[in-house]
CSV table of C-alpha atoms in Angstrom, one decimal:
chain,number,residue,atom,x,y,z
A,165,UNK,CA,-4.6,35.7,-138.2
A,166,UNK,CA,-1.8,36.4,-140.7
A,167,UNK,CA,-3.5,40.0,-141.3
A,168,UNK,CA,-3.7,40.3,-137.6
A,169,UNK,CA,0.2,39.5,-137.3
A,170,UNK,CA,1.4,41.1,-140.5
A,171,UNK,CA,-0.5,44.8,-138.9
A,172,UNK,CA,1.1,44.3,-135.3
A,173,UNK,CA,4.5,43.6,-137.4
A,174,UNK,CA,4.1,46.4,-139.4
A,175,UNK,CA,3.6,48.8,-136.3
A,176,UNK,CA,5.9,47.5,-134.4
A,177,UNK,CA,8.4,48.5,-137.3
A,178,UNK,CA,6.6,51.9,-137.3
A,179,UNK,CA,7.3,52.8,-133.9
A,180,UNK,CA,10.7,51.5,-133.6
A,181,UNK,CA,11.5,53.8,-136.5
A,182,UNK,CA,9.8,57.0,-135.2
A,183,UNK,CA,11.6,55.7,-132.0
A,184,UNK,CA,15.1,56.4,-134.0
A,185,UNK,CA,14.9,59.2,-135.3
A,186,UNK,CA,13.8,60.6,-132.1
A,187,UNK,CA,16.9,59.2,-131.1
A,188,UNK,CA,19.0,60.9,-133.8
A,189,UNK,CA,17.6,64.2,-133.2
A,190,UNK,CA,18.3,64.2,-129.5
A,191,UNK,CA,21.8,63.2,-131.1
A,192,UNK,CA,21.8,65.9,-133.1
A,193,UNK,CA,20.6,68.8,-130.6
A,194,UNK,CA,23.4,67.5,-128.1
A,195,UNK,CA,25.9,68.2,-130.5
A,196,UNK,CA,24.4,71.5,-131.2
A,197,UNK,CA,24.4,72.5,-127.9
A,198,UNK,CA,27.7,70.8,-127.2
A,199,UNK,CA,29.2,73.1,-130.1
A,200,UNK,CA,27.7,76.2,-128.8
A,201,UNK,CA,28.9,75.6,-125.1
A,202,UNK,CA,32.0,74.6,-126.4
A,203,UNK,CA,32.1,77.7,-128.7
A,204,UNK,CA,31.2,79.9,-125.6
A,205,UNK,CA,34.2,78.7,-123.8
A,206,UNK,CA,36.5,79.0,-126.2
A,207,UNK,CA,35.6,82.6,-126.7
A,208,UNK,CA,35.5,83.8,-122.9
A,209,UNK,CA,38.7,82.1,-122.7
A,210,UNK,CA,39.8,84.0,-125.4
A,211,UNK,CA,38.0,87.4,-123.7
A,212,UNK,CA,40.1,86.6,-120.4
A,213,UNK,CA,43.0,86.8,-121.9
A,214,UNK,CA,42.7,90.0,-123.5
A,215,UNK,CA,41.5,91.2,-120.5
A,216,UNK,CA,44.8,89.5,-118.4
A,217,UNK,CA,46.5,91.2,-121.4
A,218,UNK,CA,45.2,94.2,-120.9
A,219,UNK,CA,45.5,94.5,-117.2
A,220,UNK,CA,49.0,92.9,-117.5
A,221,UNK,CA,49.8,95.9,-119.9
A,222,UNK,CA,48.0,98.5,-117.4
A,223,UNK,CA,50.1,97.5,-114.6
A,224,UNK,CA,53.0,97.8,-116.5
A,225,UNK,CA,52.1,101.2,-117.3
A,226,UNK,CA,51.4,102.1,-113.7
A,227,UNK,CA,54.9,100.7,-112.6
A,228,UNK,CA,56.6,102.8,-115.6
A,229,UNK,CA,54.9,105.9,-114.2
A,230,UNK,CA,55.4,104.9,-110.9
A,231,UNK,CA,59.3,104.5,-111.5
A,232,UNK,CA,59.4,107.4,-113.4
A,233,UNK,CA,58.0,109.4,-110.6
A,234,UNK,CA,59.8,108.1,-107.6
A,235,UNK,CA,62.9,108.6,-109.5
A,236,UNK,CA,62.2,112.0,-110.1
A,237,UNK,CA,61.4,112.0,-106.2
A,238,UNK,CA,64.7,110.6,-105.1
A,239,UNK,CA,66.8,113.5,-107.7
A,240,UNK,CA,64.5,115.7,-105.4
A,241,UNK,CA,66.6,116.4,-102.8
A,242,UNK,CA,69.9,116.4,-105.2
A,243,UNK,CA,68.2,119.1,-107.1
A,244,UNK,CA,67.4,120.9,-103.8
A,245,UNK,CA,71.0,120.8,-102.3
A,246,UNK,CA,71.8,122.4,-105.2
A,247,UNK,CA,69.3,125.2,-105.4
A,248,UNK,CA,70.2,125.6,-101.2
A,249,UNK,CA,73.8,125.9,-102.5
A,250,UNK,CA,73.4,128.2,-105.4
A,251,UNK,CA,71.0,130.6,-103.0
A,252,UNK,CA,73.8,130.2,-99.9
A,253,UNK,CA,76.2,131.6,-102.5
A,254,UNK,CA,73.9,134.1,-103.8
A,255,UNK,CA,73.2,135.4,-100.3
A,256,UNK,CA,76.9,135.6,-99.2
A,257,UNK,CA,77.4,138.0,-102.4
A,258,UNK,CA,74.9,140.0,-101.2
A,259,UNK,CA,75.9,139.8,-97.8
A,260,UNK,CA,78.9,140.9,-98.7
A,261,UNK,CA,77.9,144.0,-101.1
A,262,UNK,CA,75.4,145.2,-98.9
A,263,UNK,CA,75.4,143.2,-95.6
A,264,UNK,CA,72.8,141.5,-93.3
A,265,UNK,CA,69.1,142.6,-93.4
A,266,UNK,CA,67.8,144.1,-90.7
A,267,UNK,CA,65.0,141.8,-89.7
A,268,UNK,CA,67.0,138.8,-90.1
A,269,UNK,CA,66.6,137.8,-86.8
A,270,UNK,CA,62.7,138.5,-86.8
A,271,UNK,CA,61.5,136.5,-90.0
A,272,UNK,CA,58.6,134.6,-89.1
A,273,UNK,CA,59.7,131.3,-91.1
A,274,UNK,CA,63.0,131.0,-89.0
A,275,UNK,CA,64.8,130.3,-92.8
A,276,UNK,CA,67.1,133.7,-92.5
A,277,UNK,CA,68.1,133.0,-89.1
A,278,UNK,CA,69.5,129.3,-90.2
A,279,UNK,CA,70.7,130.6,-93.6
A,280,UNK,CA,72.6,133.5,-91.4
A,281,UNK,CA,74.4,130.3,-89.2
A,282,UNK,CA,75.6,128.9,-91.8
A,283,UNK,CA,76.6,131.8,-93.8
A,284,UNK,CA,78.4,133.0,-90.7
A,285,UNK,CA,80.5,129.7,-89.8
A,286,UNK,CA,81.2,129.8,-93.8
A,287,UNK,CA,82.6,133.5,-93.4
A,288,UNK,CA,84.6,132.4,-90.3
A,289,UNK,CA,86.1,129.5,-91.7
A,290,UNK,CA,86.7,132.0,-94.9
A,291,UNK,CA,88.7,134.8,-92.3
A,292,UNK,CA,90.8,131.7,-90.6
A,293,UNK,CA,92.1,130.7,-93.9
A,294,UNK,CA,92.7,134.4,-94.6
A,295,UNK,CA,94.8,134.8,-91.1
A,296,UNK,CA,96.4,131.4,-91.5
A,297,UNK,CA,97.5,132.8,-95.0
A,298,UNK,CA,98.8,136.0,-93.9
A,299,UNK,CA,100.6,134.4,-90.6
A,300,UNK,CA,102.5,132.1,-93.0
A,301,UNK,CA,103.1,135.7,-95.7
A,302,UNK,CA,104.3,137.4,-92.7
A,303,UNK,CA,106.4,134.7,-91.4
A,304,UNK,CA,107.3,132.6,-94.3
A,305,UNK,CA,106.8,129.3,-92.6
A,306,UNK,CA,103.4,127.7,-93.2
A,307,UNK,CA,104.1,126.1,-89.2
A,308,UNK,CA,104.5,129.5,-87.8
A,309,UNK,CA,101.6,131.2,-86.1
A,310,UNK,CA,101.8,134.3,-84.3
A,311,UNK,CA,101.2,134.9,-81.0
A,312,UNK,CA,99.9,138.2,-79.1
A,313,UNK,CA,101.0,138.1,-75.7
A,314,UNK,CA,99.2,140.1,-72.8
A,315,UNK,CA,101.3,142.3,-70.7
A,316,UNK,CA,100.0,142.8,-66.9
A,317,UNK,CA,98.9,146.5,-66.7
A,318,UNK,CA,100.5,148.1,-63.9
A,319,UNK,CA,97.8,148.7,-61.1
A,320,UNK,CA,97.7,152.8,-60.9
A,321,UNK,CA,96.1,155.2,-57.9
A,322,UNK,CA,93.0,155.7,-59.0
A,323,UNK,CA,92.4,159.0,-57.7
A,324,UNK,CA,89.5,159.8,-56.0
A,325,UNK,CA,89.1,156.1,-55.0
A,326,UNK,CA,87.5,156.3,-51.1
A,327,UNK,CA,88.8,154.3,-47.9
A,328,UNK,CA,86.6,153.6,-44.8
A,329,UNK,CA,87.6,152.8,-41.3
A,330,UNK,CA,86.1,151.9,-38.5
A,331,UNK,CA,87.7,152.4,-34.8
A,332,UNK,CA,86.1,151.2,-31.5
A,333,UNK,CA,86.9,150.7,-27.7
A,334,UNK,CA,84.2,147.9,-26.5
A,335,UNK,CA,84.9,147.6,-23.1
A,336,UNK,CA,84.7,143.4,-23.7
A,337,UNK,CA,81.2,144.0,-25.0
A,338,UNK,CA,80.2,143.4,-21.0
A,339,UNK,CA,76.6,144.9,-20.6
A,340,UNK,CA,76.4,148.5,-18.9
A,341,UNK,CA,75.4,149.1,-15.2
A,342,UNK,CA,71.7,150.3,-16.5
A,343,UNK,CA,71.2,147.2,-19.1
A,344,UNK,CA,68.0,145.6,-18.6
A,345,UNK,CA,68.1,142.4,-16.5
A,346,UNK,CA,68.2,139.9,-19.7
A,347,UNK,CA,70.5,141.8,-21.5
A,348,UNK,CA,73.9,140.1,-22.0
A,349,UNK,CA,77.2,140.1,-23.6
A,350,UNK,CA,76.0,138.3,-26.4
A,351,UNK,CA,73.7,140.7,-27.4
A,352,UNK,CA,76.2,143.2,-27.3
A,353,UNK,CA,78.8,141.1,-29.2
A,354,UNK,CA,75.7,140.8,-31.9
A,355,UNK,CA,74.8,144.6,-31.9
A,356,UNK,CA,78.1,145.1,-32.4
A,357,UNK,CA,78.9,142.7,-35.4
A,358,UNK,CA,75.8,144.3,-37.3
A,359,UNK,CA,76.8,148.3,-36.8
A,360,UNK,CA,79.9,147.3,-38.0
A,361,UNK,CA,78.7,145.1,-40.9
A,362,UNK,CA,76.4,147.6,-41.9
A,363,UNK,CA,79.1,150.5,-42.8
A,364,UNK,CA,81.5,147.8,-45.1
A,365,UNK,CA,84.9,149.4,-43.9
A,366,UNK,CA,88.2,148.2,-45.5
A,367,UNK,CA,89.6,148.8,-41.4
A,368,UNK,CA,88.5,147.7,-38.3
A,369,UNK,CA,90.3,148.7,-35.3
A,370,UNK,CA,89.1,147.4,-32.0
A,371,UNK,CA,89.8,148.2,-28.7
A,372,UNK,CA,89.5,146.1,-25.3
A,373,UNK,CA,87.5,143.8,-27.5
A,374,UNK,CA,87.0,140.1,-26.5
A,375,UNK,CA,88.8,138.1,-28.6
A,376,UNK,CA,86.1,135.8,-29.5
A,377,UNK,CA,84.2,138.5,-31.3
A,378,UNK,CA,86.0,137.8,-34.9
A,379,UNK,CA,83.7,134.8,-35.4
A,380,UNK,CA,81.0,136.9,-35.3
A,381,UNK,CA,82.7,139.3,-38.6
A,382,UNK,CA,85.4,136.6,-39.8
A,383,UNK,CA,83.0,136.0,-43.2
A,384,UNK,CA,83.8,139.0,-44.5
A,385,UNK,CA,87.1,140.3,-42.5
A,386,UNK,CA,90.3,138.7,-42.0
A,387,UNK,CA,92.1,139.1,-38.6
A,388,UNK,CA,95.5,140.4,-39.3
A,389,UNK,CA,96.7,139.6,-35.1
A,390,UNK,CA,95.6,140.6,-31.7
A,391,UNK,CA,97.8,142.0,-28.7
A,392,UNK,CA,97.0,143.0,-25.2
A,393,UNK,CA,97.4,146.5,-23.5
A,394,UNK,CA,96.6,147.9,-20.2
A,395,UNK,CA,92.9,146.9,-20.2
A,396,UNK,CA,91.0,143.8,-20.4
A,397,UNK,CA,90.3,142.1,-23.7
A,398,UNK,CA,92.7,143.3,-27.0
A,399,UNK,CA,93.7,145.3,-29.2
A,400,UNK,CA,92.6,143.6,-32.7
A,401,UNK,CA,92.8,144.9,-36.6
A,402,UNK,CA,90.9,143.5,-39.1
A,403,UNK,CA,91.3,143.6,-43.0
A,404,UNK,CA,88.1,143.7,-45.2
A,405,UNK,CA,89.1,140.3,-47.6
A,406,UNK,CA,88.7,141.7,-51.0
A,407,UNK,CA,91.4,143.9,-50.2
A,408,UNK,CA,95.3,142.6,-50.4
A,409,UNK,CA,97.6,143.0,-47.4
A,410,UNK,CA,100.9,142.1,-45.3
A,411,UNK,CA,101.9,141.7,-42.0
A,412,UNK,CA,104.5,144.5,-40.8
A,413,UNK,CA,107.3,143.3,-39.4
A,414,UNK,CA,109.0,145.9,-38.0
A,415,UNK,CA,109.0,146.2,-34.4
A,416,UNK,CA,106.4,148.8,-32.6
A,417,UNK,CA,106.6,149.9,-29.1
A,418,UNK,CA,103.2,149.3,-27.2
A,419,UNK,CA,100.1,148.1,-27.8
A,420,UNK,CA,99.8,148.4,-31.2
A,421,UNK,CA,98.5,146.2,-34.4
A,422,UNK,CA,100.2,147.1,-38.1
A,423,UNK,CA,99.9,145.9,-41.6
A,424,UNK,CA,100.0,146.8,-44.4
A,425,UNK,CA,97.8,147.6,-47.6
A,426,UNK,CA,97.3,148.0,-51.0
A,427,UNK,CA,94.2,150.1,-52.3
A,428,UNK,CA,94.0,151.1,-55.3
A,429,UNK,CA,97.3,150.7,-56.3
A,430,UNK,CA,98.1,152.8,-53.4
A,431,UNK,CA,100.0,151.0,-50.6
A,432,UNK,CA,99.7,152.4,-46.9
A,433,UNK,CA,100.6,151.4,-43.3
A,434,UNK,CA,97.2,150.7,-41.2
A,435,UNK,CA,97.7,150.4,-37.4
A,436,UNK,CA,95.5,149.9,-34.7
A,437,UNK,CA,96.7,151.7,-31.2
A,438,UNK,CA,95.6,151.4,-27.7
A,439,UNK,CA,98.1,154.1,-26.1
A,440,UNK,CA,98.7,154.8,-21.7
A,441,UNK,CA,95.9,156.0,-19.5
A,442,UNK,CA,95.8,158.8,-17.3
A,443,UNK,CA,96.4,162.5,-17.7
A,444,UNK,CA,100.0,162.2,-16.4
A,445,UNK,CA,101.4,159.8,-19.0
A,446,UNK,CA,101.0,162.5,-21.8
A,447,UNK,CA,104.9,162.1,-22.5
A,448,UNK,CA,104.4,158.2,-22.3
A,449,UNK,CA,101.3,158.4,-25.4
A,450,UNK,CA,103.6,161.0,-27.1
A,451,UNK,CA,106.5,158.6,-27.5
A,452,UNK,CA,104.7,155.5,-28.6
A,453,UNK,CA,102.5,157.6,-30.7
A,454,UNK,CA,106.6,158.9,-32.4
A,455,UNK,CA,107.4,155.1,-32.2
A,456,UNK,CA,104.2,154.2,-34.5
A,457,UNK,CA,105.0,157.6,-37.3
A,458,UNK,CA,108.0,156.1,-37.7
A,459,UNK,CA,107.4,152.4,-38.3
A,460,UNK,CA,104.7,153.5,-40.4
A,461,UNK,CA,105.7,157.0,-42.5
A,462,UNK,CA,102.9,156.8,-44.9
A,463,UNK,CA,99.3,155.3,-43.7
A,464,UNK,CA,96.5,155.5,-41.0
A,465,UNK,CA,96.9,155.8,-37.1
A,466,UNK,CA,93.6,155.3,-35.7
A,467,UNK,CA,91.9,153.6,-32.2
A,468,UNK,CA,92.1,154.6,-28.6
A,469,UNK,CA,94.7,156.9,-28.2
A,470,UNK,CA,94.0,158.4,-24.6
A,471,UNK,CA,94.6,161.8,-25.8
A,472,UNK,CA,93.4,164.9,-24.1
A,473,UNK,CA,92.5,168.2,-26.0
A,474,UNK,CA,96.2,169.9,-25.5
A,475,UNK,CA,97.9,167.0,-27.4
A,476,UNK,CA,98.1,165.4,-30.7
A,477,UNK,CA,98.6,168.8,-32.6
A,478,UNK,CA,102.4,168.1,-33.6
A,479,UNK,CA,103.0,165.0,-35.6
A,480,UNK,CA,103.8,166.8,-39.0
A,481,UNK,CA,103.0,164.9,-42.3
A,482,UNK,CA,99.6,163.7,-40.5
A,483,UNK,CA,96.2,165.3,-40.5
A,484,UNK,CA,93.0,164.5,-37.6
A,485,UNK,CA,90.6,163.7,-39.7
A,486,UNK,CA,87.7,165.0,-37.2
A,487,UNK,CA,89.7,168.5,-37.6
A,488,UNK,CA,90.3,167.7,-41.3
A,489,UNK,CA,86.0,167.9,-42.2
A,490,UNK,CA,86.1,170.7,-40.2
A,491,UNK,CA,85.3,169.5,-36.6
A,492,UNK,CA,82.0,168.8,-36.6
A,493,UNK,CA,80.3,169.7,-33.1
A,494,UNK,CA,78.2,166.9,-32.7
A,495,UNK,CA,80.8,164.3,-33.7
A,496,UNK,CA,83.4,165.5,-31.2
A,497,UNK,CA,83.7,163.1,-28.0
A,498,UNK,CA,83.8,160.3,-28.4
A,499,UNK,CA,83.2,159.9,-24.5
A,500,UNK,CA,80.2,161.1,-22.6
A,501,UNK,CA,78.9,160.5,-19.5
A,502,UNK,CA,76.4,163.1,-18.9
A,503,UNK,CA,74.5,161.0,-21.4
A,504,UNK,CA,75.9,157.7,-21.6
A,505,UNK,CA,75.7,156.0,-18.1
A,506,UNK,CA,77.6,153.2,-18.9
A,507,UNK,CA,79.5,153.4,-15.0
A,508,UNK,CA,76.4,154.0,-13.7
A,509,UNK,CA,74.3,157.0,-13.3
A,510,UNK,CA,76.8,157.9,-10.5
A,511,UNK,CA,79.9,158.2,-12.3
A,512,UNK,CA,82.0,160.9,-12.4
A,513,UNK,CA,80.5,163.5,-15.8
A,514,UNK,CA,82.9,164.7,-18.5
A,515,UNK,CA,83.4,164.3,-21.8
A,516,UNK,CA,86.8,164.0,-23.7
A,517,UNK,CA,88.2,163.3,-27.5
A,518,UNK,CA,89.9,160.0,-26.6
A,519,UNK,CA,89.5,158.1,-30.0
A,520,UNK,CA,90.8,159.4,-33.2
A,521,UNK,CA,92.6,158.9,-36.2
A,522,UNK,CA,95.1,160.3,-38.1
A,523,UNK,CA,96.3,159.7,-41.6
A,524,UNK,CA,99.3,161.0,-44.1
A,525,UNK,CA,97.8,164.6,-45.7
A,526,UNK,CA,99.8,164.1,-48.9
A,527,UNK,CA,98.4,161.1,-49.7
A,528,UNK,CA,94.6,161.1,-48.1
A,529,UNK,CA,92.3,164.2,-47.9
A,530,UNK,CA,89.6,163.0,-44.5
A,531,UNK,CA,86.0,163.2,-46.5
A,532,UNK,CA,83.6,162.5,-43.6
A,533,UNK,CA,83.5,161.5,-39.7
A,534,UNK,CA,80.4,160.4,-37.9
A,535,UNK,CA,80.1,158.7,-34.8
A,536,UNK,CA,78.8,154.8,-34.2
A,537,UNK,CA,77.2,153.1,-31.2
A,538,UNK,CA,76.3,157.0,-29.8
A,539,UNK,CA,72.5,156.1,-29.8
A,540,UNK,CA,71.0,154.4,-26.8
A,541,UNK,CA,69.8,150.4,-26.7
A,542,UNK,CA,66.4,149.4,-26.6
A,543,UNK,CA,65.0,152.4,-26.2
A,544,UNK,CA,66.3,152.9,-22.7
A,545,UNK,CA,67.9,157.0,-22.7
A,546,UNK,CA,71.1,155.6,-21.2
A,547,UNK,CA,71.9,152.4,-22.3
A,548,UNK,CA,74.8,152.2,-24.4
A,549,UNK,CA,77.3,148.9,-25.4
A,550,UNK,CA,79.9,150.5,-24.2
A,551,UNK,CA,81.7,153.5,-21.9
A,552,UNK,CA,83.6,154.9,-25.3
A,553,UNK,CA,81.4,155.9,-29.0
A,554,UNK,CA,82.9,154.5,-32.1
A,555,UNK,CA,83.7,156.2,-34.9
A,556,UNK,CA,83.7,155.9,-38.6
A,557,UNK,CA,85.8,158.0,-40.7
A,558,UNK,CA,86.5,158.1,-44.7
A,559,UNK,CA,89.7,159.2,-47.0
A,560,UNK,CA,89.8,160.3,-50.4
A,561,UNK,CA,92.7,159.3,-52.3
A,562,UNK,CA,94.3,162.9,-53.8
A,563,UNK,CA,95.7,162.7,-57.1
A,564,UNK,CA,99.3,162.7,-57.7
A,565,UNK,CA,101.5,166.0,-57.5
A,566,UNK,CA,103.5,166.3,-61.1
């Protein structure tokens, strides 16, 4: 019983000792591995930060080469003004020495034509100075400048310079006796406008005209006056308006318009005439055509003068101008009634020189004479707008006599 008790003792001792020291190993092994962990740690600890150290250091040196190259970016443009500067001043020098290339303006990169701009307002500031500096040498007084004044050149006859006139007697534009049915005065006052429009003259002079026909040419004429004769409608003179003119004051006898003009630094009396009728006043036309020469000594006579072929040939100083280019056969009358039926085709047949003009020889050699409104209407042989044919007739201006 004791041997039985002593044995169980004995292992109980056995096992509480093996128990113990597996105890104290397991102790042991913990703080093994505890050691090792810990010395792990401390060493990846000690790897981070060299690492952090390192990167720290690596981004410093990034942000020192970073620095250093955006400041050498922001000199940049400070270097560049400079070089733009010191190749501005190069090129003036050789502008200067051997001036502008020829293909400046055609350099594909557009650089010479701005480097010419500026070289060009620097070269004009440059001359300023240089006249500012030799207005105040010149005048002593750096507040002086000098001042060029332009004197008004004197307008001188231009030789050769041409004038055009135009004379008609309209009979009030009223259609003829063998107009077609729907022909009016309207379309007369229009055919007329354009004939006249069409030749430009610098003088109208109109005859028995109605006196509402100017708003048909007043864009490019101005109506100098109107007065009435012997026949229906006026006697009217019209001024191209490019060209300068002035009333005449002096008083004509008769039915008679007057200005005058200045062309071409030439100034001449213009008149527009509607003289008596009839065979038998021949003394009558004579003495208002004397009344006209004298108002007007140097210029153009021109419109319906009446005339028949014994008269006209005396007024000395003044030259027909249908005689002056030579009298021209198929410009002569200037009425017709074997063609023109404007009366009817019943009216009495002759033809006469009734319409002419005559101007101052010394001053205006005649150049050409044609007739106007001497073709028929609408294709109808005797149809004219009215009983007398217009004329149109130009003047050379003859160089001065020394």
């Amino acid at each position: 019983m004791d041997l039985v008790r002593e044995t169980a003792a004995r292992r109980k001792r056995q096992t509480a000792a093996s128990e113990g020291k597996s105890r104290q190993n397991a102790a042991g092994g913990g703080r093994t591995l505890g050691s090792k962990r810990a010395m792990e740690r401390d060493s990846g600890h000690t790897n981070q930060d060299q690492n952090n150290n390192g990167n720290r250091a690596k981004r410093g040196r990034e942000s020192s080469d970073k620095d250093a190259r955006s400041g050498q970016l922001s000199m940049a443009p400070i270097f560049n003004q400079a070089s733009n500067r010191r190749r501005k001043s190069d090129f003036a020098q050789s502008q200067k020495r051997t001036g502008p290339p020829k293909n400046a303006r055609t350099h594909p990169s557009g650089s010479r034509e701005k480097e010419e701009g500026l070289l060009g307002s620097t070269c004009a500031r440059v001359e300023q100075r240089k006249e500012t500096t030799t207005r105040i040498e010149k005048s002593g007084n750096p507040g002086h400048r000098e001042t060029k004044t332009k004197k008004k050149k004197k307008k001188k006859k231009e030789a050769g310079a041409v004038i055009t006139a135009i004379s008609w007697n309209l009979a009030e534009c009223t259609p003829s006796k063998v107009a077609p049915d729907w022909w009016s005065s309207s379309e007369s006052k229009a055919s007329v406008a354009s004939i006249i429009s069409s030749k430009k003259p610098i003088i109208v002079a109109l005859q028995e005209a109605p006196e509402d026909l100017f708003l048909a040419l007043n864009h490019d004429y101005k109506l100098v006056g109107k007065t009435k004769s012997h026949a229906p409608g006026v006697v009217m003179l019209l001024i191209r308006k490019d060209i300068d003119w002035e009333p005449e004051t002096t008083l004509i006898g008769g039915p008679v318009v007057a200005c005058r003009i200045l062309v071409a630094g030439l100034r001449l009396g213009v008149a527009s005439v509607h003289l008596a009728p009839f065979k038998q006043n021949a003394g009558v036309r004579n003495e208002q055509m004397c009344d006209v020469i004298k108002a007007l000594p140097r210029g153009i006579i021109l419109g319906d003068t009446n005339m028949r072929a014994a008269e006209g040939n005396k007024y000395q100083g003044l030259l027909d101008a249908w005689k002056g280019v030579g009298k021209p056969v198929g410009q002569r009358y200037t009425w017709d009634s074997h063609k023109n039926w404007y009366h009817g085709s019943q009216a009495f047949r002759f033809t006469c020189r009734f319409d002419r003009a005559y101007a101052d020889q010394e001053l205006l050699k005649p150049r050409s004479f044609e007739l106007i409104g001497s073709e028929p209407i609408m294709g109808n042989g005797h149809h004219f707008l009215s009983d007398h044919f217009g004329f149109a007739a130009t003047w050379t201006i003859k160089p001065k006599s020394k």
